[in-house]
Tab-separated table of C-alpha atoms and ligand atoms in Angstrom:
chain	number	residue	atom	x	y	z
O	110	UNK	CA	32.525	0.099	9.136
O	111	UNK	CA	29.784	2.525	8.751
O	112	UNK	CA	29.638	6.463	9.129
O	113	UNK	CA	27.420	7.609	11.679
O	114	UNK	CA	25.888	9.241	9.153
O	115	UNK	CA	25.022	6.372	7.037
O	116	UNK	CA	24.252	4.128	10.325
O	117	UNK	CA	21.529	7.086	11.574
O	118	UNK	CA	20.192	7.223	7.675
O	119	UNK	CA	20.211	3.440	7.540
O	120	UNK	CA	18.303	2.852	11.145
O	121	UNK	CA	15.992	5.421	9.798
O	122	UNK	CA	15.122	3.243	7.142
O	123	UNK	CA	14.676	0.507	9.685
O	124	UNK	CA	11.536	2.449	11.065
O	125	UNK	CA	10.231	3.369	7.858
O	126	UNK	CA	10.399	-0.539	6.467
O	127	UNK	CA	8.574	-1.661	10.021
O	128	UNK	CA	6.102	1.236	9.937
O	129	UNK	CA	5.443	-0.215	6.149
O	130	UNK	CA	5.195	-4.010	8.083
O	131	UNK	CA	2.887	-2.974	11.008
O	132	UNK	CA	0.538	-0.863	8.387
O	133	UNK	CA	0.276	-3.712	5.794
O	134	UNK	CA	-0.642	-5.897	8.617
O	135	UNK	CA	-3.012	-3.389	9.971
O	136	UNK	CA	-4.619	-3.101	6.392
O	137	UNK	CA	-4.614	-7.041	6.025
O	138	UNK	CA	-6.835	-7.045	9.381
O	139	UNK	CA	-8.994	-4.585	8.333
O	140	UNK	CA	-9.309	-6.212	5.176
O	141	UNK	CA	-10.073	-9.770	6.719
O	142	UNK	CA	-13.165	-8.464	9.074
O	143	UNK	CA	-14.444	-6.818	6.312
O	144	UNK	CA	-14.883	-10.261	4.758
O	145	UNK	CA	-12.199	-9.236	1.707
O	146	UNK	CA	-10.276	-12.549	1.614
O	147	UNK	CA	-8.595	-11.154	-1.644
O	148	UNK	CA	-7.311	-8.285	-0.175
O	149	UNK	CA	-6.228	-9.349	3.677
O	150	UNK	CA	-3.834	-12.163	1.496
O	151	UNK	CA	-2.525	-9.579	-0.550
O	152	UNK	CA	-1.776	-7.158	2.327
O	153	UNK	CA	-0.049	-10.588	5.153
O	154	UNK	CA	1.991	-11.089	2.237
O	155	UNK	CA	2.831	-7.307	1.888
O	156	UNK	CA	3.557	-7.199	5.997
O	157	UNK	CA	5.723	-9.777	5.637
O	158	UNK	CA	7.760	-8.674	2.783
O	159	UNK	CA	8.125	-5.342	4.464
O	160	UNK	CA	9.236	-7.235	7.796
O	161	UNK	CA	12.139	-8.880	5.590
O	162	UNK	CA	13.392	-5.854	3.989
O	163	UNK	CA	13.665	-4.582	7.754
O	164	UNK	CA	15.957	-7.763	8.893
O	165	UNK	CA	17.984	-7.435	5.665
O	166	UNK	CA	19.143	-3.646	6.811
O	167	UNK	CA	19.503	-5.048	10.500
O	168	UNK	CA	21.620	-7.562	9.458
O	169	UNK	CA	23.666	-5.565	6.783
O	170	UNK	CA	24.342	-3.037	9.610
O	171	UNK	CA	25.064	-5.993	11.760
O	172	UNK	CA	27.878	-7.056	9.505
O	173	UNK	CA	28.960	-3.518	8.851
O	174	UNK	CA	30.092	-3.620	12.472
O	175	UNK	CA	26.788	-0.999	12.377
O	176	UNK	CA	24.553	-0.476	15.765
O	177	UNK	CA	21.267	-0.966	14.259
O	178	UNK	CA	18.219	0.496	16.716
O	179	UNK	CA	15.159	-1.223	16.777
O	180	UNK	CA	12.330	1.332	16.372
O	181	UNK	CA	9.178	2.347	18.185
O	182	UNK	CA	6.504	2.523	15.684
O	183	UNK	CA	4.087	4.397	15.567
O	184	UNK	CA	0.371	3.258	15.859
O	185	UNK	CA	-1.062	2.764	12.379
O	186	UNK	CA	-4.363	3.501	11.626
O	187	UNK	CA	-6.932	0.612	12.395
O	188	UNK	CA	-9.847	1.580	10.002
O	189	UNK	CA	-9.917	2.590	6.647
O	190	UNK	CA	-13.148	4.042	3.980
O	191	UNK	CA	-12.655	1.860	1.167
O	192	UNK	CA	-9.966	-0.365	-0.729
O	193	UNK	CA	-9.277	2.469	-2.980
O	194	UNK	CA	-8.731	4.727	-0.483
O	195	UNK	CA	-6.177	1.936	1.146
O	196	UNK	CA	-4.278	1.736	-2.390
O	197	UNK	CA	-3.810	5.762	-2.687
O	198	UNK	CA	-2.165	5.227	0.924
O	199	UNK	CA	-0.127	2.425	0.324
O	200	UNK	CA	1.112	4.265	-3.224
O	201	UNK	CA	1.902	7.595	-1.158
O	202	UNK	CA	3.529	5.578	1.529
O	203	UNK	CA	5.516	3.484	-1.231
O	204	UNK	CA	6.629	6.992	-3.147
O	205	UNK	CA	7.862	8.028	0.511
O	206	UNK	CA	9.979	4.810	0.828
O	207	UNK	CA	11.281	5.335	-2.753
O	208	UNK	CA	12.287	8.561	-1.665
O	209	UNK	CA	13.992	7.834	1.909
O	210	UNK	CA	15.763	4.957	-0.741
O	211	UNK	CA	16.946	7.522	-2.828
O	212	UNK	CA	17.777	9.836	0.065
O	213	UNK	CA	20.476	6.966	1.260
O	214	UNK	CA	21.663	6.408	-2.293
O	215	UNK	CA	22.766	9.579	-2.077
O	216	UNK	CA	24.266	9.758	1.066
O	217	UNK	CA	26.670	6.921	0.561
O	218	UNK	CA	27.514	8.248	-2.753
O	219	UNK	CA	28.687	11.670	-0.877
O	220	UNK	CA	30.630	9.378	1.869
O	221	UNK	CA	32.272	7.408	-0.694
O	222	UNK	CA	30.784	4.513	0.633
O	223	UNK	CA	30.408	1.651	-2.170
O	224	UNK	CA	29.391	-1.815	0.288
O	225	UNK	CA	26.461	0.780	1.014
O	226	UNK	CA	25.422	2.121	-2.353
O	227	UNK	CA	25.796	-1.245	-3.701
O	228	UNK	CA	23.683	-2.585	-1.019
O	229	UNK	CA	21.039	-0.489	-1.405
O	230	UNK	CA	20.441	-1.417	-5.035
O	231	UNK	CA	18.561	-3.974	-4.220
O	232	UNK	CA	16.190	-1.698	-2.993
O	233	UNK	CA	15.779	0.653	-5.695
O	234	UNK	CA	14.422	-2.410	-7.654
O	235	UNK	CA	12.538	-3.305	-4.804
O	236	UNK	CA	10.755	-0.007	-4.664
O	237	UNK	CA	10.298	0.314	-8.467
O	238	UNK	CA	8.412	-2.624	-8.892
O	239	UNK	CA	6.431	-2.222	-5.592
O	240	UNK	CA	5.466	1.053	-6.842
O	241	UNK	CA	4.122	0.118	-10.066
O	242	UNK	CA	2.782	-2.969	-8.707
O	243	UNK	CA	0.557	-0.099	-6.208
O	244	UNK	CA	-0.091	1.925	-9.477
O	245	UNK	CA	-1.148	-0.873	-11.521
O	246	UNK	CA	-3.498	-1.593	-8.939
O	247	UNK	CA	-4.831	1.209	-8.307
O	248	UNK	CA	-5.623	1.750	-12.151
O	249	UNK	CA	-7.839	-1.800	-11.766
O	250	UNK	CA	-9.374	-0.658	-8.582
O	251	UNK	CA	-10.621	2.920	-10.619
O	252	UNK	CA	-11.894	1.328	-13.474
O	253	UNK	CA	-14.002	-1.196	-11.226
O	254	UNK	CA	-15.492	2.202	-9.016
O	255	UNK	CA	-16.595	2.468	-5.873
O	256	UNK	CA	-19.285	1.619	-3.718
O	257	UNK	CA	-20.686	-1.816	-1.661
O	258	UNK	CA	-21.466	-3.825	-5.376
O	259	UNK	CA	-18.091	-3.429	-6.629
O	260	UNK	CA	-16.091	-5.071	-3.101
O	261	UNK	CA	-16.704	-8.000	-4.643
O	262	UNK	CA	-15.310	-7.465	-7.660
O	263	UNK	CA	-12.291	-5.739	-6.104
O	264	UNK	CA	-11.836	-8.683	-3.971
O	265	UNK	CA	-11.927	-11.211	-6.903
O	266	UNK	CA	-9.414	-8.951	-8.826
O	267	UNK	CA	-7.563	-9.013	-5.672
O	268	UNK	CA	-7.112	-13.125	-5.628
O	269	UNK	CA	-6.250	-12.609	-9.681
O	270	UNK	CA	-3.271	-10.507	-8.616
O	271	UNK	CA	-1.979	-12.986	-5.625
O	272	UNK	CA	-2.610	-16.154	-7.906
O	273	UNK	CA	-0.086	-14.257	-10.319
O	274	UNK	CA	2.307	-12.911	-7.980
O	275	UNK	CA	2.121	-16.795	-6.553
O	276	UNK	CA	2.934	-17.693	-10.053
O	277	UNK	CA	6.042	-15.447	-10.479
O	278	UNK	CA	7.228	-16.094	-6.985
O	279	UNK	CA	7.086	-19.872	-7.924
O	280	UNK	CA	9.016	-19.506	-11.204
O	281	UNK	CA	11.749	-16.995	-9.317
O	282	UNK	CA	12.542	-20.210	-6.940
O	283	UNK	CA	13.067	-23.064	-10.057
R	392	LIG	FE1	10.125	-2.034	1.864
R	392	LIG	O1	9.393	-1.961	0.240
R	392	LIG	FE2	7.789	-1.096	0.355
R	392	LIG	O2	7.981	0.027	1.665
């Protein structure tokens, strides 16, 4: 049984984790026209990741004997200036996840509501390596600078960074 407190906090969180989907997969399109093969990978994956930590809070609610509320999302944007500026966004947008996270922590701390607060660890791990995965990133992406010669170079750095996370995903399964 959830509090209606925790249930509006969690299908809150259900918005925010489809927004993150629906703007990954809007960056991954971008991305792909733009002829930055690197980059649109990275981002499907991202969409989909972010579309799976949305069914895992439907579901939790779902077994909570929670009414979970699937959201209208809002339009994301559909163009973007550069990579760069699409890895400042996706670290800002990250930071606001960590904090909403945080935020429900909290809450279920205050209700005395463990199933919850245990639940939700898996998302504070979740959010601290996304964010330094953004960060590290980001870093590359600075030191490589901007401008039409260095896309390609962002892009190749790009497939570096899937082949690896490939390579961890892979060893997580054995
Ligand atoms: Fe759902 O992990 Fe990012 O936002």
């Amino acid at each position: 049984m959830l509090s209606s407190k925790i249930e509006t906090a969690l299908n809150k969180q259900l918005e925010l984790e489809a927004y993150a989907s629906f703007l990954y997969l809007s960056m991954a399109s971008w991305s792909e026209h733009e002829g930055l093969e690197g980059t649109a990978k990275f981002f499907y994956r991202q969409s989909v990741e972010e579309n799976d930590h949305m069914m895992r809070i439907l579901h939790y609610m779902l077994d909570m004997d929670g009414a979970p509320i699937v959201p209208q999302i809002e339009k994301p944007p559909h163009t973007f200036s550069s990579v760069q500026k699409i890895f400042e966004d996706v670290y800002h947008h990250e930071q606001k996840v960590t904090k909403a996270i945080n935020g429900i922590v909290e809450l279920a701390i205050q209700e005395n509501d463990h199933a919850t607060h245990n639940f939700m660890q898996w998302y504070v791990q979740e959010q601290r390596e996304e964010e330094t995965l953004m960060r590290t990133i980001l870093d590359k992406l600075k030191l490589i600078g901007e401008g039409a010669q260095s896309l390609y170079f962002i892009d190749k750095e790009m497939e570096e960074i899937n082949q690896q996370i490939e390579k961890e995903e892979g060893a997580g399964e054995g």
